[in-house]
Tab-separated table of N, CA, C and O in Angstrom:
chain	number	residue	atom	x	y	z
L	282	MET	N	-19.641	20.256	-43.209
L	282	MET	CA	-18.334	20.760	-43.569
L	282	MET	C	-17.322	20.360	-42.498
L	282	MET	O	-17.602	20.428	-41.314
L	283	THR	N	-16.138	19.953	-42.914
L	283	THR	CA	-15.112	19.547	-41.958
L	283	THR	C	-14.189	20.718	-41.652
L	283	THR	O	-14.045	21.639	-42.446
L	284	GLY	N	-13.553	20.650	-40.484
L	284	GLY	CA	-12.661	21.710	-40.050
L	284	GLY	C	-11.237	21.488	-40.529
L	284	GLY	O	-10.947	20.583	-41.311
L	285	LYS	N	-10.354	22.320	-40.017
L	285	LYS	CA	-8.937	22.227	-40.365
L	285	LYS	C	-8.299	21.017	-39.698
L	285	LYS	O	-8.615	20.692	-38.560
L	286	ASN	N	-7.370	20.396	-40.406
L	286	ASN	CA	-6.593	19.330	-39.795
L	286	ASN	C	-5.796	19.917	-38.639
L	286	ASN	O	-5.319	21.049	-38.707
L	287	GLN	N	-5.647	19.124	-37.585
L	287	GLN	CA	-4.927	19.564	-36.387
L	287	GLN	C	-3.558	18.893	-36.348
L	287	GLN	O	-3.452	17.681	-36.477
L	288	HIS	N	-2.517	19.706	-36.187
L	288	HIS	CA	-1.144	19.208	-36.178
L	288	HIS	C	-0.551	19.360	-34.784
L	288	HIS	O	-0.687	20.413	-34.162
L	289	VAL	N	0.103	18.304	-34.306
L	289	VAL	CA	0.866	18.355	-33.058
L	289	VAL	C	2.325	18.510	-33.477
L	289	VAL	O	2.891	17.633	-34.132
L	290	VAL	N	2.909	19.660	-33.124
L	290	VAL	CA	4.256	19.998	-33.600
L	290	VAL	C	5.155	20.424	-32.444
L	290	VAL	O	4.679	20.902	-31.413
L	291	PRO	N	6.483	20.253	-32.616
L	291	PRO	CA	7.410	20.731	-31.586
L	291	PRO	C	7.297	22.251	-31.436
L	291	PRO	O	7.055	22.965	-32.411
L	292	HIS	N	7.484	22.718	-30.218
L	292	HIS	CA	7.379	24.153	-29.910
L	292	HIS	C	8.487	24.493	-28.919
L	292	HIS	O	8.922	23.629	-28.157
L	293	GLN	N	8.907	25.729	-28.892
L	293	GLN	CA	10.001	26.113	-27.985
L	293	GLN	C	9.661	25.865	-26.524
L	293	GLN	O	10.541	25.648	-25.702
L	294	ASP	N	8.374	25.850	-26.188
L	294	ASP	CA	7.948	25.617	-24.811
L	294	ASP	C	7.392	24.210	-24.593
L	294	ASP	O	6.701	23.963	-23.621
L	295	GLY	N	7.639	23.297	-25.528
L	295	GLY	CA	7.138	21.920	-25.409
L	295	GLY	C	6.554	21.448	-26.722
L	295	GLY	O	7.263	21.269	-27.703
L	296	TRP	N	5.232	21.267	-26.742
L	296	TRP	CA	4.511	20.796	-27.925
L	296	TRP	C	3.300	21.678	-28.154
L	296	TRP	O	2.637	22.094	-27.211
L	297	ALA	N	3.012	21.959	-29.419
L	297	ALA	CA	1.901	22.839	-29.765
L	297	ALA	C	0.880	22.119	-30.632
L	297	ALA	O	1.213	21.200	-31.377
L	298	VAL	N	-0.359	22.585	-30.526
L	298	VAL	CA	-1.432	22.166	-31.419
L	298	VAL	C	-1.682	23.338	-32.361
L	298	VAL	O	-1.886	24.470	-31.909
L	299	LYS	N	-1.618	23.059	-33.664
L	299	LYS	CA	-1.854	24.101	-34.668
L	299	LYS	C	-2.852	23.596	-35.700
L	299	LYS	O	-2.740	22.467	-36.177
L	300	GLY	N	-3.792	24.454	-36.061
L	300	GLY	CA	-4.678	24.152	-37.176
L	300	GLY	C	-3.901	24.305	-38.470
L	300	GLY	O	-2.994	25.143	-38.566
L	301	ALA	N	-4.225	23.501	-39.466
L	301	ALA	CA	-3.523	23.549	-40.753
L	301	ALA	C	-3.545	24.968	-41.318
L	301	ALA	O	-4.592	25.606	-41.378
L	302	GLY	N	-2.373	25.466	-41.676
L	302	GLY	CA	-2.249	26.798	-42.264
L	302	GLY	C	-2.166	27.935	-41.269
L	302	GLY	O	-1.926	29.072	-41.650
L	303	ASN	N	-2.363	27.657	-39.986
L	303	ASN	CA	-2.301	28.710	-38.968
L	303	ASN	C	-0.856	29.022	-38.605
L	303	ASN	O	-0.027	28.121	-38.504
L	304	GLN	N	-0.569	30.284	-38.382
L	304	GLN	CA	0.758	30.707	-37.931
L	304	GLN	C	0.907	30.491	-36.425
L	304	GLN	O	1.955	30.090	-35.954
L	305	ARG	N	-0.161	30.783	-35.692
L	305	ARG	CA	-0.111	30.723	-34.234
L	305	ARG	C	-0.663	29.394	-33.727
L	305	ARG	O	-1.554	28.807	-34.323
L	306	ALA	N	-0.135	28.982	-32.600
L	306	ALA	CA	-0.583	27.734	-31.975
L	306	ALA	C	-1.948	27.932	-31.323
L	306	ALA	O	-2.217	28.979	-30.737
L	307	THR	N	-2.775	26.913	-31.422
L	307	THR	CA	-4.059	26.908	-30.723
L	307	THR	C	-3.817	26.744	-29.229
L	307	THR	O	-4.458	27.394	-28.409
L	308	SER	N	-2.871	25.850	-28.881
L	308	SER	CA	-2.502	25.637	-27.483
L	308	SER	C	-1.088	25.080	-27.427
L	308	SER	O	-0.595	24.517	-28.394
L	309	VAL	N	-0.435	25.261	-26.271
L	309	VAL	CA	0.928	24.769	-26.047
L	309	VAL	C	0.910	23.907	-24.789
L	309	VAL	O	0.272	24.257	-23.793
L	310	HIS	N	1.629	22.767	-24.849
L	310	HIS	CA	1.611	21.792	-23.761
L	310	HIS	C	3.030	21.365	-23.404
L	310	HIS	O	3.929	21.423	-24.235
L	311	ASP	N	3.194	20.888	-22.171
L	311	ASP	CA	4.507	20.433	-21.704
L	311	ASP	C	4.947	19.143	-22.384
L	311	ASP	O	6.119	18.952	-22.671
L	312	THR	N	3.991	18.235	-22.617
L	312	THR	CA	4.335	16.935	-23.198
L	312	THR	C	3.607	16.734	-24.525
L	312	THR	O	2.560	17.338	-24.784
L	313	GLN	N	4.167	15.844	-25.334
L	313	GLN	CA	3.534	15.532	-26.609
L	313	GLN	C	2.181	14.870	-26.378
L	313	GLN	O	1.215	15.142	-27.098
L	314	GLN	N	2.084	14.009	-25.362
L	314	GLN	CA	0.819	13.314	-25.096
L	314	GLN	C	-0.292	14.294	-24.738
L	314	GLN	O	-1.436	14.127	-25.172
L	315	GLN	N	0.017	15.316	-23.952
L	315	GLN	CA	-0.992	16.325	-23.613
L	315	GLN	C	-1.460	17.047	-24.874
L	315	GLN	O	-2.651	17.320	-25.046
L	316	ALA	N	-0.523	17.355	-25.763
L	316	ALA	CA	-0.870	18.029	-27.014
L	316	ALA	C	-1.712	17.120	-27.910
L	316	ALA	O	-2.670	17.570	-28.537
L	317	ILE	N	-1.368	15.830	-27.957
L	317	ILE	CA	-2.132	14.872	-28.760
L	317	ILE	C	-3.563	14.787	-28.249
L	317	ILE	O	-4.518	14.804	-29.033
L	318	ASP	N	-3.735	14.702	-26.939
L	318	ASP	CA	-5.073	14.614	-26.356
L	318	ASP	C	-5.908	15.848	-26.704
L	318	ASP	O	-7.081	15.732	-27.070
L	319	ALA	N	-5.311	17.024	-26.592
L	319	ALA	CA	-6.026	18.263	-26.911
L	319	ALA	C	-6.369	18.327	-28.398
L	319	ALA	O	-7.495	18.677	-28.776
L	320	ALA	N	-5.406	17.965	-29.252
L	320	ALA	CA	-5.630	18.010	-30.702
L	320	ALA	C	-6.682	16.987	-31.121
L	320	ALA	O	-7.490	17.247	-32.013
L	321	ARG	N	-6.687	15.820	-30.479
L	321	ARG	CA	-7.667	14.781	-30.813
L	321	ARG	C	-9.081	15.276	-30.517
L	321	ARG	O	-10.006	15.051	-31.301
L	322	ASN	N	-9.271	15.963	-29.400
L	322	ASN	CA	-10.594	16.508	-29.074
L	322	ASN	C	-11.048	17.518	-30.124
L	322	ASN	O	-12.200	17.510	-30.544
L	323	ILE	N	-10.140	18.383	-30.544
L	323	ILE	CA	-10.474	19.382	-31.577
L	323	ILE	C	-10.799	18.680	-32.888
L	323	ILE	O	-11.785	19.012	-33.556
L	324	ALA	N	-9.976	17.700	-33.275
L	324	ALA	CA	-10.191	16.985	-34.537
L	324	ALA	C	-11.538	16.253	-34.525
L	324	ALA	O	-12.240	16.227	-35.535
L	325	ARG	N	-11.894	15.666	-33.406
L	325	ARG	CA	-13.197	14.988	-33.300
L	325	ARG	C	-14.335	15.982	-33.468
L	325	ARG	O	-15.299	15.729	-34.187
L	326	ASN	N	-14.228	17.124	-32.781
L	326	ASN	CA	-15.284	18.133	-32.853
L	326	ASN	C	-15.423	18.703	-34.259
L	326	ASN	O	-16.527	19.016	-34.701
L	327	GLN	N	-14.317	18.853	-34.958
L	327	GLN	CA	-14.334	19.443	-36.294
L	327	GLN	C	-14.397	18.389	-37.399
L	327	GLN	O	-14.413	18.737	-38.570
L	328	GLN	N	-14.418	17.126	-37.026
L	328	GLN	CA	-14.418	16.019	-37.981
L	328	GLN	C	-13.283	16.189	-38.992
L	328	GLN	O	-13.486	16.170	-40.203
L	329	SER	N	-12.083	16.362	-38.469
L	329	SER	CA	-10.908	16.559	-39.313
L	329	SER	C	-9.851	15.516	-38.969
L	329	SER	O	-10.111	14.566	-38.236
L	330	GLU	N	-8.659	15.697	-39.477
L	330	GLU	CA	-7.588	14.731	-39.279
L	330	GLU	C	-6.584	15.243	-38.252
L	330	GLU	O	-6.281	16.430	-38.188
L	331	LEU	N	-6.090	14.319	-37.450
L	331	LEU	CA	-5.036	14.609	-36.477
L	331	LEU	C	-3.718	14.157	-37.084
L	331	LEU	O	-3.593	13.013	-37.527
L	332	VAL	N	-2.740	15.060	-37.134
L	332	VAL	CA	-1.415	14.752	-37.687
L	332	VAL	C	-0.391	14.984	-36.582
L	332	VAL	O	-0.251	16.104	-36.087
L	333	ILE	N	0.319	13.918	-36.201
L	333	ILE	CA	1.302	13.994	-35.114
L	333	ILE	C	2.699	13.999	-35.723
L	333	ILE	O	3.037	13.126	-36.521
L	334	HIS	N	3.496	14.990	-35.339
L	334	HIS	CA	4.850	15.136	-35.864
L	334	HIS	C	5.890	14.674	-34.835
L	334	HIS	O	5.652	14.724	-33.636
L	335	ARG	N	7.038	14.272	-35.330
L	335	ARG	CA	8.178	13.907	-34.480
L	335	ARG	C	8.920	15.192	-34.071
L	335	ARG	O	8.689	16.252	-34.645
L	336	PRO	N	9.845	15.100	-33.110
L	336	PRO	CA	10.609	16.289	-32.712
L	336	PRO	C	11.364	16.943	-33.877
L	336	PRO	O	11.572	18.155	-33.873
L	337	ASP	N	11.735	16.158	-34.904
L	337	ASP	CA	12.443	16.743	-36.046
L	337	ASP	C	11.487	17.299	-37.106
L	337	ASP	O	11.911	17.773	-38.151
L	338	GLY	N	10.171	17.240	-36.838
L	338	GLY	CA	9.183	17.816	-37.741
L	338	GLY	C	8.551	16.827	-38.711
L	338	GLY	O	7.540	17.137	-39.332
L	339	ARG	N	9.154	15.631	-38.865
L	339	ARG	CA	8.578	14.633	-39.766
L	339	ARG	C	7.279	14.088	-39.177
L	339	ARG	O	7.106	14.053	-37.960
L	340	ILE	N	6.390	13.630	-40.040
L	340	ILE	CA	5.115	13.076	-39.590
L	340	ILE	C	5.338	11.708	-38.957
L	340	ILE	O	5.985	10.849	-39.540
L	341	ARG	N	4.814	11.545	-37.754
L	341	ARG	CA	4.917	10.288	-37.018
L	341	ARG	C	3.687	9.426	-37.222
L	341	ARG	O	3.772	8.214	-37.367
L	342	ASP	N	2.497	10.077	-37.221
L	342	ASP	CA	1.255	9.318	-37.280
L	342	ASP	C	0.122	10.237	-37.721
L	342	ASP	O	0.206	11.455	-37.568
L	343	LYS	N	-0.936	9.626	-38.260
L	343	LYS	CA	-2.151	10.356	-38.634
L	343	LYS	C	-3.342	9.579	-38.108
L	343	LYS	O	-3.306	8.362	-38.030
L	344	ASP	N	-4.394	10.308	-37.775
L	344	ASP	CA	-5.611	9.688	-37.282
L	344	ASP	C	-6.794	10.501	-37.794
L	344	ASP	O	-6.914	11.684	-37.496
L	345	SER	N	-7.652	9.872	-38.578
L	345	SER	CA	-8.785	10.562	-39.177
L	345	SER	C	-9.990	10.517	-38.249
L	345	SER	O	-10.364	9.455	-37.748
L	346	HIS	N	-10.599	11.678	-38.032
L	346	HIS	CA	-11.811	11.770	-37.219
L	346	HIS	C	-12.961	12.324	-38.035
L	346	HIS	O	-13.968	12.762	-37.492
L	347	GLY	N	-12.802	12.321	-39.358
L	347	GLY	CA	-13.850	12.825	-40.239
L	347	GLY	C	-14.631	11.704	-40.868
L	347	GLY	O	-14.488	10.535	-40.516
L	348	ASN	N	-15.459	12.062	-41.801
L	348	ASN	CA	-16.224	11.077	-42.550
L	348	ASN	C	-15.389	10.655	-43.743
L	348	ASN	O	-15.305	11.381	-44.730
L	349	ASP	N	-14.746	9.507	-43.646
L	349	ASP	CA	-13.911	9.028	-44.738
L	349	ASP	C	-14.801	8.699	-45.941
L	349	ASP	O	-15.780	7.977	-45.821
L	350	SER	N	-14.402	9.230	-47.098
L	350	SER	CA	-15.195	9.000	-48.298
L	350	SER	C	-15.028	7.569	-48.805
L	350	SER	O	-15.869	7.062	-49.514
L	351	PHE	N	-13.927	6.925	-48.458
L	351	PHE	CA	-13.687	5.553	-48.916
L	351	PHE	C	-13.026	4.767	-47.798
L	351	PHE	O	-11.811	4.589	-47.782
L	352	PRO	N	-13.812	4.323	-46.820
L	352	PRO	CA	-13.183	3.575	-45.711
L	352	PRO	C	-12.599	2.240	-46.179
L	352	PRO	O	-13.188	1.579	-47.037
L	353	PRO	N	-11.460	1.865	-45.648
L	353	PRO	CA	-10.841	0.593	-46.045
L	353	PRO	C	-11.655	-0.594	-45.539
L	353	PRO	O	-12.349	-0.499	-44.520
L	354	LYS	N	-11.583	-1.703	-46.248
L	354	LYS	CA	-12.299	-2.909	-45.844
L	354	LYS	C	-11.458	-3.715	-44.870
L	354	LYS	O	-10.233	-3.723	-44.968
L	355	GLY	N	-12.141	-4.445	-43.983
L	355	GLY	CA	-11.468	-5.380	-43.101
L	355	GLY	C	-10.945	-4.744	-41.916
L	355	GLY	O	-10.281	-5.085	-41.080
């Protein structure tokens, strides 16, 4: 079973890591890179997806750490 997708989102104190659907942040970091590193570790452990947001909330990037049911060729 895979875990919740991990989102890196803007936070009043910097950047936060939040599990999909969670109200509260899992962790808060000074920089986006620190939050990405923390979220990537969680996503790897839970075999879920990492979703990185821009400061305006739009999605910047996604990175899958789960078992893709249909991996792309090439």
